[in-house]
Amino acid sequence: MKIKRSERLIDMTHYLLERPHDLVPLTYFAKRYGSAKSSISEDLAIVKHTFQERGIGIVETVPGVTGGARYIPYILKEEADEFINGMIDTLNSKNRFLPGGYIYMSDILGQPTLLNKIGRIIATQYLNKSIDAVLTVATRGVPLAEATASYLNVPLVIARHDSQITEGSTISVNYVSGFSKKVKKMTLSKRSLPEGANVLIIDDYLRGGGTIKGLESLINEFNCNLVGSSVFVEGTHTGQRKVEDYTSLLEMHIGEDEIKVTAGNYENRIFGIEE
Amino acid sequence: MKIKRSERLIDMTHYLLERPHDLVPLTYFAKRYGSAKSSISEDLAIVKHTFQERGIGIVETVPGVTGGARYIPYILKEEADEFINGMIDTLNSKNRFLPGGYIYMSDILGQPTLLNKIGRIIATQYLNKSIDAVLTVATRGVPLAEATASYLNVPLVIARHDSQITEGSTISVNYVSGFSKKVKKMTLSKRSLPEGANVLIIDDYLRGGGTIKGLESLINEFNCNLVGSSVFVEGTHTGQRKVEDYTSLLEMHIGEDEIKVTAGNYENRIFGIEE
């Protein structure tokens, strides 16, 4: 039985959404549905139009015999702004304040729909960059880093504070943690990053920048290239930051007896004309 | 301008896939596309048919004024088997063996497409169960637990070995780790699980079962209910396991000088008639 266009469009949408950045050959779809390539081309044009119209992402079509289609996720500025404003309201609620100038946000960093939105916003900045891996350090940044890696469809690599026997040979670096001012160590399996890889750093929180700096030295030790660093929240910091070049979605202003959350530098960094 | 059916089907597919288990009211779609409810019902019937035909998931339609549609992800046994067989081949390759009877698998647990497939397989077992949260312990199980939480669309909750000042009040339990036979501690923020929540435990690896047992006592301390425990790999264990009731996708047989990976108990537990 011949497969109807409506069925092809639904299945194609699911198939493309499941593998961001992967080039799916036209011939693959033609075989999957038993349809002529010309029909598939028409289908893809409709999918492309709708994805653009609805702010879902770009469907890049590559012409020719080896051609195909590739879905590149992004988010529109309006949708990102709306989401960030909602986050600001949520985080500014009084019952989130913890003693010592902290805000409870583990629940946010555990909600799949929020994580996916954050990941999609971060991925938008790098949609035209060549990225081979997303790097973070255990533990709190992991879900966020995974959501971002998922939209970029690249491996997630996790540095750890302890080194596990199940990781094989490792490389370690020392860094100064912003919270405790102590010298800490982070460790990464030698197998996890190939030489020359382009690496994006993701973390949940940046204060002094010590952790990001540590991840940067790890990237150097592996002879890899730093593409950028993005964090969910940056906190107030007195004195010089250890890193200057980063993107933040939110900013936390920690006062004497109150904390105020505002938008981070994402508007310029992700949607600005400067980038 | 009126929105065409083809555009509605593509956008609806994306919209439903983004929010598994959420009931989307018919009136929402009717308003979103400026279409009659009868047209939306027809659209949903086509989406439902295709999702079933292609093994994407169930689209449950709830009739009536307050009715709508809900996407429940699952995986077909054939697709799961094919994936698991591929994993078995990958993990049995010689260059993954590490000294001391371990297999390197951090790369697999970092690849978004593989993680999503594993998460979809695990979620299939619980598609008719009421689950309020997915619980894991830092670090290696986190990406896998997040992928599962994402398909179930419930919060991910991460117990930690260290307790952070940014978590507020916490509850801790002691447990005996299978690797080191040492007594360890795991800690969870009091805010992270409401009383009476139905909790699914996810971890990457089970040997003696000490970690899962620890997570179970944490669930008890929070007055929550254990729905089930699923792991990616179970390893050979001599003597009595601390937990008996778990699902594993793979099994690792650790011999004198070789390791052999085979299928875990998932076939019966997820697709079997016993469940």
Coordinates of C-alpha atoms in Angstrom, one line a residue, chain A residues 134 136 142-143 145-147 149-150 154-160 164 166-167 188 191-192, chain B residues 83-84 87 90-91 96 103-119 122 136-148 179 202-206 230-234 249-250 252:
Chain A
V134 CA 30.0 19.2 25.4
T136 CA 30.9 19.7 32.1
V142 CA 25.2 17.4 34.1
P143 CA 21.4 17.5 33.2
A145 CA 24.9 19.8 29.6
E146 CA 23.1 16.7 28.4
A147 CA 20.1 18.7 27.2
A149 CA 24.4 18.0 23.9
S150 CA 21.1 16.5 22.8
V154 CA 27.3 15.6 20.1
P155 CA 28.7 13.5 23.0
L156 CA 28.5 14.7 26.6
V157 CA 31.8 14.4 28.5
I158 CA 31.8 14.6 32.3
A159 CA 34.8 15.5 34.3
R160 CA 34.7 14.2 37.9
Q164 CA 36.8 6.0 39.1
T166 CA 36.0 2.2 35.5
E167 CA 37.4 5.1 33.5
L188 CA 38.7 13.1 32.9
R191 CA 39.5 8.2 26.0
S192 CA 36.7 10.7 26.4
Chain B
F83 CA 19.4 -1.7 19.7
I84 CA 20.4 -4.0 22.6
M87 CA 25.1 -2.5 22.3
T90 CA 29.9 -2.7 20.8
L91 CA 30.6 -3.6 24.4
R96 CA 36.9 -1.7 26.0
I103 CA 34.4 -2.3 30.7
Y104 CA 34.8 1.3 29.5
M105 CA 31.3 2.6 28.7
S106 CA 31.3 6.3 29.6
D107 CA 31.3 7.2 25.9
I108 CA 28.0 5.3 25.4
L109 CA 26.5 7.0 28.5
G110 CA 27.3 10.3 26.9
Q111 CA 25.9 9.9 23.4
P112 CA 22.5 11.7 23.2
T113 CA 21.0 9.3 20.6
L114 CA 22.0 6.2 22.5
L115 CA 20.8 7.7 25.8
N116 CA 17.5 8.6 24.3
K117 CA 17.0 5.1 23.0
I118 CA 17.9 3.6 26.4
G119 CA 15.6 6.1 28.1
I122 CA 13.2 1.9 30.2
T136 CA 19.5 8.5 40.7
V137 CA 22.8 9.1 42.5
A138 CA 25.7 11.1 41.2
T139 CA 27.4 10.8 38.7
R140 CA 27.4 8.2 36.0
G141 CA 23.7 7.4 36.1
V142 CA 22.6 11.0 35.7
P143 CA 22.5 11.3 31.9
L144 CA 20.6 8.0 31.6
A145 CA 18.2 9.0 34.4
E146 CA 17.6 12.3 32.7
A147 CA 16.8 10.6 29.3
T148 CA 14.3 8.4 31.1
F179 CA 32.8 -1.7 44.4
I202 CA 17.6 4.5 37.6
D203 CA 21.3 3.7 37.6
D204 CA 23.9 2.8 35.1
Y205 CA 25.3 -0.3 36.8
L206 CA 24.2 -2.8 39.4
S230 CA 16.0 -0.1 36.2
V231 CA 19.7 -0.3 35.3
F232 CA 21.6 -0.2 32.0
V233 CA 24.0 -3.0 33.0
E234 CA 24.0 -5.7 35.7
L249 CA 19.1 -4.0 29.7
L250 CA 22.4 -5.8 29.6
M252 CA 28.1 -8.5 32.1

